[in-house]
mmCIF file of C-alpha atoms and ligand atoms in Angstrom:
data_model
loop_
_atom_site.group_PDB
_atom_site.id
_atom_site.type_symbol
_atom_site.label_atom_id
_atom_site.label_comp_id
_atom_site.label_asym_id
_atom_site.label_seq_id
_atom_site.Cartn_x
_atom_site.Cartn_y
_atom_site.Cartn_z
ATOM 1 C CA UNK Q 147 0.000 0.000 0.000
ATOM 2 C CA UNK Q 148 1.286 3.462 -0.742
ATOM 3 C CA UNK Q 149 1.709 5.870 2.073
ATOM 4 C CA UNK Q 150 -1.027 7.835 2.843
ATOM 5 C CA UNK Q 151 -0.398 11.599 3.840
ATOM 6 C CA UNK Q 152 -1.505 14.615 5.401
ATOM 7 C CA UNK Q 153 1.070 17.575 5.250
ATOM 8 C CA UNK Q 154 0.167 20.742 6.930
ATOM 9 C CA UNK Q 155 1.736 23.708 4.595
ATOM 10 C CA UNK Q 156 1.790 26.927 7.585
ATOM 11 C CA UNK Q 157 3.081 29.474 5.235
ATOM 12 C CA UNK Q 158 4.268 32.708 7.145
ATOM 13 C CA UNK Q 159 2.100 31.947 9.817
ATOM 14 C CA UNK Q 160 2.712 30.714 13.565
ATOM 15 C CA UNK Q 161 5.430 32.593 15.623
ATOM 16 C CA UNK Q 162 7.240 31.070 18.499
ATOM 17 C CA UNK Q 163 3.933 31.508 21.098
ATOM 18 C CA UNK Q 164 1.368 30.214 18.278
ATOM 19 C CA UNK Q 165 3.460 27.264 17.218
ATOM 20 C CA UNK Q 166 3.821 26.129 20.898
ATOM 21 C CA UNK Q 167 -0.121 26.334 21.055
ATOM 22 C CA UNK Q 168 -0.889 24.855 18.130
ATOM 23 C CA UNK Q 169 1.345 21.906 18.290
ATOM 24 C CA UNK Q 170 -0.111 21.438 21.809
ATOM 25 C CA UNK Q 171 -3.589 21.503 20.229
ATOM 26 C CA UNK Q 172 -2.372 19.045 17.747
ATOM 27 C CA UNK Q 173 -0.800 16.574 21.101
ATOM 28 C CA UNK Q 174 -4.049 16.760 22.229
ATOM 29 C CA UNK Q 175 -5.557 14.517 19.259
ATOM 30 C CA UNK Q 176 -4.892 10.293 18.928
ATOM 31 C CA UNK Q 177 -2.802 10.320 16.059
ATOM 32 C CA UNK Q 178 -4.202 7.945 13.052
ATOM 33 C CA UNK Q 179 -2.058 4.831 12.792
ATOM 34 C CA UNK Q 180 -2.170 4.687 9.603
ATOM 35 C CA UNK Q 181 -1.691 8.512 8.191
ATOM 36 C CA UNK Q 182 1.520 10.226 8.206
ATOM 37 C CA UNK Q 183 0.758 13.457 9.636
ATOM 38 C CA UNK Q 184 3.581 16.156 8.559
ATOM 39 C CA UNK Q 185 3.528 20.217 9.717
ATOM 40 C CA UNK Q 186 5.889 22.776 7.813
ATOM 41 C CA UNK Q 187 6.419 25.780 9.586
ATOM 42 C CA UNK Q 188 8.393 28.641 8.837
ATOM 43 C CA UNK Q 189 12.405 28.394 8.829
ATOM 44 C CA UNK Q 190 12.051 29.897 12.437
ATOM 45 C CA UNK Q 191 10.316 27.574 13.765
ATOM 46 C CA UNK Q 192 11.248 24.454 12.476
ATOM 47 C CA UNK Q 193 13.806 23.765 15.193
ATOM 48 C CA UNK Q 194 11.217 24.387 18.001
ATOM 49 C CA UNK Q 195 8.755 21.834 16.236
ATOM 50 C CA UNK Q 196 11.082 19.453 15.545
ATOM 51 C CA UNK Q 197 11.443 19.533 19.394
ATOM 52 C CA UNK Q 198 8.046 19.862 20.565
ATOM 53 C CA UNK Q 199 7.500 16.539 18.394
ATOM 54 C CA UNK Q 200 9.728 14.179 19.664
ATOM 55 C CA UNK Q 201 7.461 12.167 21.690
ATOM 56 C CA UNK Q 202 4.977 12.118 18.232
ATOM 57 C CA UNK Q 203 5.223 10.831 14.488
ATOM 58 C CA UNK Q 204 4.188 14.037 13.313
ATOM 59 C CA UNK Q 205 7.495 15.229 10.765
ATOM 60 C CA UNK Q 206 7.991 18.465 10.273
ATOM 61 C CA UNK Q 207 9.097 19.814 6.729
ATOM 62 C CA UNK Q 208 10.715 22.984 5.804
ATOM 63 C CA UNK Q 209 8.824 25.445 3.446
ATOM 64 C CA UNK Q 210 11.531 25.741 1.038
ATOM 65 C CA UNK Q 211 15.179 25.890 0.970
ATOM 66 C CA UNK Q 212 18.431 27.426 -0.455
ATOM 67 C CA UNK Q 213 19.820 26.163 -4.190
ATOM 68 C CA UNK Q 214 23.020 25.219 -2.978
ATOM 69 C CA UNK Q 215 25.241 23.013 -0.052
ATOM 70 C CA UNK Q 216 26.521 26.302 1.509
ATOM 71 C CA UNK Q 217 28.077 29.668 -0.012
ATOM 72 C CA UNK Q 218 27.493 33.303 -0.582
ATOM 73 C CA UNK Q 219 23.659 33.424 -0.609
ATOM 74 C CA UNK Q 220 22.002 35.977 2.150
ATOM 75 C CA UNK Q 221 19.220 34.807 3.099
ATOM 76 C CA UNK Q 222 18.801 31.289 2.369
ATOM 77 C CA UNK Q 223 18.875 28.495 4.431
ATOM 78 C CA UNK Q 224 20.834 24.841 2.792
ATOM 79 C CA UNK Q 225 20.080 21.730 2.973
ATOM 80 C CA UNK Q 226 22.714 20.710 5.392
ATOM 81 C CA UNK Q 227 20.754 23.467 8.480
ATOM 82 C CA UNK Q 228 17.594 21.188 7.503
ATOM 83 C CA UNK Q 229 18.878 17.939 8.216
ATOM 84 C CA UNK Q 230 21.054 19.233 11.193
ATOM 85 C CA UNK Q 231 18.052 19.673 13.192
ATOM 86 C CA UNK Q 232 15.901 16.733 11.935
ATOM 87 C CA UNK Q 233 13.666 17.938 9.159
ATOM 88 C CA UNK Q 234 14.440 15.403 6.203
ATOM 89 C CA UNK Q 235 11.754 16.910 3.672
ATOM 90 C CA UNK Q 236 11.025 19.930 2.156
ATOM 91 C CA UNK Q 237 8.318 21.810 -0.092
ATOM 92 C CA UNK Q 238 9.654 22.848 -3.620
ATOM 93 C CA UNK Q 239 8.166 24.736 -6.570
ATOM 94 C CA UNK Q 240 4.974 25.846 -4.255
ATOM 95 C CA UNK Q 241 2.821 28.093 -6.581
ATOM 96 C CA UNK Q 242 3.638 31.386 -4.285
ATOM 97 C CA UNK Q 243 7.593 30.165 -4.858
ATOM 98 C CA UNK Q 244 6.708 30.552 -8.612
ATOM 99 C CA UNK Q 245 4.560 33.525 -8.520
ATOM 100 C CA UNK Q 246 5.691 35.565 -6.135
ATOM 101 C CA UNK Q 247 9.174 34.823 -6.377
ATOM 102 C CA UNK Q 248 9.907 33.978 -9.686
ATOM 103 C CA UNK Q 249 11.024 30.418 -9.083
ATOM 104 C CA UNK Q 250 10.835 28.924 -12.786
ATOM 105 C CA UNK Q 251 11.780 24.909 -14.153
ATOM 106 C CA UNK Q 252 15.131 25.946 -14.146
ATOM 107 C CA UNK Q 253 15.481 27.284 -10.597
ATOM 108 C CA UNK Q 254 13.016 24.106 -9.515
ATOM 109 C CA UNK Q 255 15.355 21.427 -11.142
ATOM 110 C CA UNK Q 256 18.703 23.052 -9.628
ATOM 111 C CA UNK Q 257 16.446 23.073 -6.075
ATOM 112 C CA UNK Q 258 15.505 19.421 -6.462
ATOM 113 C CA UNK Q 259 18.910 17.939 -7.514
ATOM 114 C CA UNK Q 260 20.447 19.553 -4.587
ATOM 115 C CA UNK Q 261 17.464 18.341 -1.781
ATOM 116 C CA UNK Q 262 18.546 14.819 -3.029
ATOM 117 C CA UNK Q 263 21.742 14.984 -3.414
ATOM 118 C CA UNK Q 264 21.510 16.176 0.754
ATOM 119 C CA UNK Q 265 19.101 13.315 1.029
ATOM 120 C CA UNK Q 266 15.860 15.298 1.782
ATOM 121 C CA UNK Q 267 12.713 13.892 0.827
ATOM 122 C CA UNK Q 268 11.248 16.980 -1.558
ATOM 123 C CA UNK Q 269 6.845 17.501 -1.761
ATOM 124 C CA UNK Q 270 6.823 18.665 -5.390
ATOM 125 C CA UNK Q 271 3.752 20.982 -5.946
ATOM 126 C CA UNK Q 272 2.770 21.788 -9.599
ATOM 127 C CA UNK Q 273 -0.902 22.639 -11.148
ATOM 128 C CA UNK Q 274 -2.147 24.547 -13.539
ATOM 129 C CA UNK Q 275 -3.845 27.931 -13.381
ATOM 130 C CA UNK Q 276 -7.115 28.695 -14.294
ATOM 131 C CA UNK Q 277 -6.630 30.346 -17.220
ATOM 132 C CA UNK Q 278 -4.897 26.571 -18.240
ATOM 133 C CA UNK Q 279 -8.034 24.709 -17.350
ATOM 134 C CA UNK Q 280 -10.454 27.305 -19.027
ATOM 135 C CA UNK Q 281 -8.436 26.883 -22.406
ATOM 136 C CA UNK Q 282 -8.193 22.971 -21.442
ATOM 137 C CA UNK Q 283 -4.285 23.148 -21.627
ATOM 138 C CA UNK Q 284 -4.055 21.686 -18.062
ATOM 139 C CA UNK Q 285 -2.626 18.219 -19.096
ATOM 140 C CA UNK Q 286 -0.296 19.264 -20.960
ATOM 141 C CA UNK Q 287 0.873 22.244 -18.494
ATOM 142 C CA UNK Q 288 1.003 19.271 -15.433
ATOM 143 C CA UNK Q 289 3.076 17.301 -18.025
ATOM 144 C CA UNK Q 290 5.870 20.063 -18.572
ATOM 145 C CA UNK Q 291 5.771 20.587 -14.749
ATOM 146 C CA UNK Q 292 6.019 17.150 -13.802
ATOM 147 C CA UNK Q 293 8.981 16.977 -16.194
ATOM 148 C CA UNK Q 294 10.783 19.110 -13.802
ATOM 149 C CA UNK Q 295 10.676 16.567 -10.980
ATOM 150 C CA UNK Q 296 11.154 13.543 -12.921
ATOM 151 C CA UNK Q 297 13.706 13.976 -15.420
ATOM 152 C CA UNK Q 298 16.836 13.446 -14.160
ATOM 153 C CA UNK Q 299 16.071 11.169 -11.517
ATOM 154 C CA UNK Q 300 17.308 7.596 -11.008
ATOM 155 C CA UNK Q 301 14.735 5.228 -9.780
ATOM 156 C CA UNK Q 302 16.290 4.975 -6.041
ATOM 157 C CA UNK Q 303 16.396 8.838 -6.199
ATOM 158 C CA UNK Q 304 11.930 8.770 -7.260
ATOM 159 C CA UNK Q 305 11.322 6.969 -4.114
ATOM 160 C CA UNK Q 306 12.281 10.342 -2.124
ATOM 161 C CA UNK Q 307 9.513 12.458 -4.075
ATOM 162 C CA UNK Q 308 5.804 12.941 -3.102
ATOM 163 C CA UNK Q 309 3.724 14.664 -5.842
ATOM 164 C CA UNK Q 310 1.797 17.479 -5.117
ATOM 165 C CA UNK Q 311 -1.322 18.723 -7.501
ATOM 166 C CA UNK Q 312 -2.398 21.883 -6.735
ATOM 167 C CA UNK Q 313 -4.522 23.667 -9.012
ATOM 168 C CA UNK Q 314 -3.457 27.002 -8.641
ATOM 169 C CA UNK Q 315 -6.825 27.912 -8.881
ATOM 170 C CA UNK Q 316 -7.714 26.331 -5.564
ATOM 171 C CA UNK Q 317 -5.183 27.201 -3.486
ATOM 172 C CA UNK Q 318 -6.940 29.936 -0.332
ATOM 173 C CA UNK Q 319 -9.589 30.240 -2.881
ATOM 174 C CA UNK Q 320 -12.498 27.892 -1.145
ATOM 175 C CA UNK Q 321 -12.775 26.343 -4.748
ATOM 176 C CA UNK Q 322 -11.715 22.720 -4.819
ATOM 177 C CA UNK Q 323 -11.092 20.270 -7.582
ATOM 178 C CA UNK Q 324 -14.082 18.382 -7.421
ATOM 179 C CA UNK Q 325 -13.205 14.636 -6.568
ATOM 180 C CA UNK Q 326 -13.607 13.276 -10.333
ATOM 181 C CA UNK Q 327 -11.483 16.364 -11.455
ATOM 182 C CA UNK Q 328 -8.717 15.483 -8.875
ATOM 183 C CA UNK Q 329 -8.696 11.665 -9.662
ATOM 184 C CA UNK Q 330 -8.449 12.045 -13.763
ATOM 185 C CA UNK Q 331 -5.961 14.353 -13.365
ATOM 186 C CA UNK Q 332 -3.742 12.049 -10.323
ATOM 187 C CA UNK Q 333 -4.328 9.035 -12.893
ATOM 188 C CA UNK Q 334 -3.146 10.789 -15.715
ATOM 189 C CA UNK Q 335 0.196 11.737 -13.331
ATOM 190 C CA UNK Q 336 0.759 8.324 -12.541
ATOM 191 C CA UNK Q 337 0.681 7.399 -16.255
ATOM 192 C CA UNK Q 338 3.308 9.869 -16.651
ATOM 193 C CA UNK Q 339 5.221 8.487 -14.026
ATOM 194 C CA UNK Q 340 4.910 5.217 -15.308
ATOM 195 C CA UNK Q 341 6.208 6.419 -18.481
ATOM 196 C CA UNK Q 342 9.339 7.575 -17.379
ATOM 197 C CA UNK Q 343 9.817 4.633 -15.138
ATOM 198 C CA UNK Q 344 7.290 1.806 -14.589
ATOM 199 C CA UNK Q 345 4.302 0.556 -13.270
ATOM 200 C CA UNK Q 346 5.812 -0.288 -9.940
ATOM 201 C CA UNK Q 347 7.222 2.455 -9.510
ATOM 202 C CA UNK Q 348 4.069 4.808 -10.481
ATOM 203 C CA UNK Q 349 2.226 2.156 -7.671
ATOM 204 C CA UNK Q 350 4.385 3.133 -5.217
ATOM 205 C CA UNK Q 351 4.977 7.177 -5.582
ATOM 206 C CA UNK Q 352 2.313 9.306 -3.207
ATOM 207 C CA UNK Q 353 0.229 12.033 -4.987
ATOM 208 C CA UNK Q 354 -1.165 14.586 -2.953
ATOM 209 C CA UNK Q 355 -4.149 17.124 -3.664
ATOM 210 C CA UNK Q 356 -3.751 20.329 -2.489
ATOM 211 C CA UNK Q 357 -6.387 23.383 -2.832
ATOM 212 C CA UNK Q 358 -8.828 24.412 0.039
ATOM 213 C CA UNK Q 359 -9.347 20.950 1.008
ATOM 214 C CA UNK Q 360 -11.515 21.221 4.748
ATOM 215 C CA UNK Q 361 -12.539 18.242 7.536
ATOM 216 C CA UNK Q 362 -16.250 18.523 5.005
ATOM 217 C CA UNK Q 363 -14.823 17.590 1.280
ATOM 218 C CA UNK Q 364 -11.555 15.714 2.675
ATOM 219 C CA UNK Q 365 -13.104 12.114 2.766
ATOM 220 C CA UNK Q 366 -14.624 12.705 -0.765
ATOM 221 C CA UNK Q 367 -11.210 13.618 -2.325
ATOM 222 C CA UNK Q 368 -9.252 11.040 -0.084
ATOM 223 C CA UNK Q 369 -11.537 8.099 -1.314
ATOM 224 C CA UNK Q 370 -10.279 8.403 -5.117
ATOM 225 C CA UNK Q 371 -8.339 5.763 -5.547
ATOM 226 C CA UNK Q 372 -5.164 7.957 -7.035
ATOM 227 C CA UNK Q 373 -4.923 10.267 -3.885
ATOM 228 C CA UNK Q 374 -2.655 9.492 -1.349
ATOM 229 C CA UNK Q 375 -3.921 12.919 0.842
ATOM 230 C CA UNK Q 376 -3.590 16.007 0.880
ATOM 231 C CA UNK Q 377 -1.381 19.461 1.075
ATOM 232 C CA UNK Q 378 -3.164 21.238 3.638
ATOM 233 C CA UNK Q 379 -3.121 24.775 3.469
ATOM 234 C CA UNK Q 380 -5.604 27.216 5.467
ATOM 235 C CA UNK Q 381 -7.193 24.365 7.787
ATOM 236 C CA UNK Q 382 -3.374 23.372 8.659
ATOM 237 C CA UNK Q 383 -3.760 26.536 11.136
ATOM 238 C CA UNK Q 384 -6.931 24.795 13.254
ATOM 239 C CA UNK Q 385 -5.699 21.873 15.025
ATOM 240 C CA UNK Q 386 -9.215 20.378 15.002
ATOM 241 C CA UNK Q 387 -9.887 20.757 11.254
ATOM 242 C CA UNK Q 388 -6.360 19.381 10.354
ATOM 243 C CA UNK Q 389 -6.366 16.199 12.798
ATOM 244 C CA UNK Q 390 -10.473 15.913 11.152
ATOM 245 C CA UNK Q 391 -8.565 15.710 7.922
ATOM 246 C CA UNK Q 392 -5.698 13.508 8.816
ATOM 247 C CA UNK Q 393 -8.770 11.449 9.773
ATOM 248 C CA UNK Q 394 -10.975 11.472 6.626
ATOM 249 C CA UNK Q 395 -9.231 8.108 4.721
HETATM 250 C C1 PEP R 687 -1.462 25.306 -0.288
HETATM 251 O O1 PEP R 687 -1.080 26.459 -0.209
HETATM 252 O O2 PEP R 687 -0.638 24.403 -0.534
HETATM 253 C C2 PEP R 687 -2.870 25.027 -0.093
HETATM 254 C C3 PEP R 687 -3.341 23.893 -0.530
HETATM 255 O O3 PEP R 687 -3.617 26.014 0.516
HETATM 256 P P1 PEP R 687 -5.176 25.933 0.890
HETATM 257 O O4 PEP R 687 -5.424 24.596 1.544
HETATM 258 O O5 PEP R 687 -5.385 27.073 1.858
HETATM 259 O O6 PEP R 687 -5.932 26.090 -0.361
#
């Protein structure tokens, strides 16, 4: 069975006081034994997670991370900070990386090479925008995107990647993918998948669904047989919602 997963995605939300709370909140709730339940918090306070955690099997994933080992980059955090405090996974090619800051295939490639080559498990997010599905390009815009992830990428190294779709046109909107919409388009990634390596392999790879998913349309979207869970982005910040979701399999 492939893992099943529900990943929190805080944004710039939670300072030190808020995190504390919420992961308290989030204590507070029986953990499902067979969900893995990851939080990504800002850079700040990943370390303080990381710790409040211990005695859980919640992970906690960085938002994003710096395009190279170490060097002359202000403001970035590598790789090698991640892992020295115990986060093992990070988000790449989010669609507020790509808008807001410009992070195109290029950058995204560079970014993924280096998270495995440090050994960090990378959530790839991709989708189209709505402008995409309108004109019906968005199979073909999820194929170039995907491209991105897969390319280079030996079949140990695929085994460290969870797929993301997140139709940019659902993301803090309310809208969601309906459940049909997010299953034809998580088959259709597994074909691709499949394509560039094989069947076993596109059995075993986790695809996610990400856009306004809430504890009332999770167990519709969860039930497709091609989602794995869900990128969590709003409801992440309401311990009760998010442990409703982790619970809607
Ligand atoms: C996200 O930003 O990854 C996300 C899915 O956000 P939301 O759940 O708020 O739509």
């Amino acid at each position: 069975m492939r893992d099943r997963i529900v990943a929190g995605n805080w944004k710039m939300n939670n300072d030190f006081n808020e995190t504390e709370k919420l992961l308290d909140q989030l204590k507070s709730y029986p953990e499902p034994s067979d969900v893995k339940i990851m939080i990504a918090p800002s850079f700040t306070q990943l370390y303080q997670s990381v710790q409040l955690l211990k005695s859980t099997n919640i992970s906690v994933v960085a938002q994003n991370m710096g395009i190279a080992p170490s060097g002359a980059y202000t403001g970035e955090v590598s790789p090698k900070m991640l892992k020295g405090i115990g986060v093992n996974t990070v988000i790449i090619g989010h669609s507020e990386r790509r808008d807001i800051f410009k992070e195109d295939d290029n950058f995204l490639t560079k970014k993924i090479k280096i998270a495995i080559e440090s050994d960090l498990k990378v959530i790839f997010c991709f989708g189209e925008k709505l402008e995409d599905r309108v004109l019906k390009n968005h199979f073909e815009i999820v194929a170039n995107q995907l491209k991105v992830a897969l390319l280079n990428l030996s079949y140990k190294n695929i085994m460290k990647i969870i797929l993301a779709y997140e139709p940019v046109w659902a993301i803090g909107t309310g809208e969601t993918a309906s459940a049909a919409q997010a299953q034809e388009m998580h088959s259709y990634i597994r074909n691709i998948i499949s394509s560039y390596f094989d069947s076993k392999v596109a059995d075993k790879v986790p695809i996610l669904y990400g856009g306004s998913v809430k504890p009332s349309n999770a167990k519709e979207i969860f039930s497709e047989s091609d989602v794995d869970g869900g990128l969590i982005g709003g409801a992440s910040l309401n311990a009760e919602d998010f442990m409703n979701i982790a619970n809607s399999f």
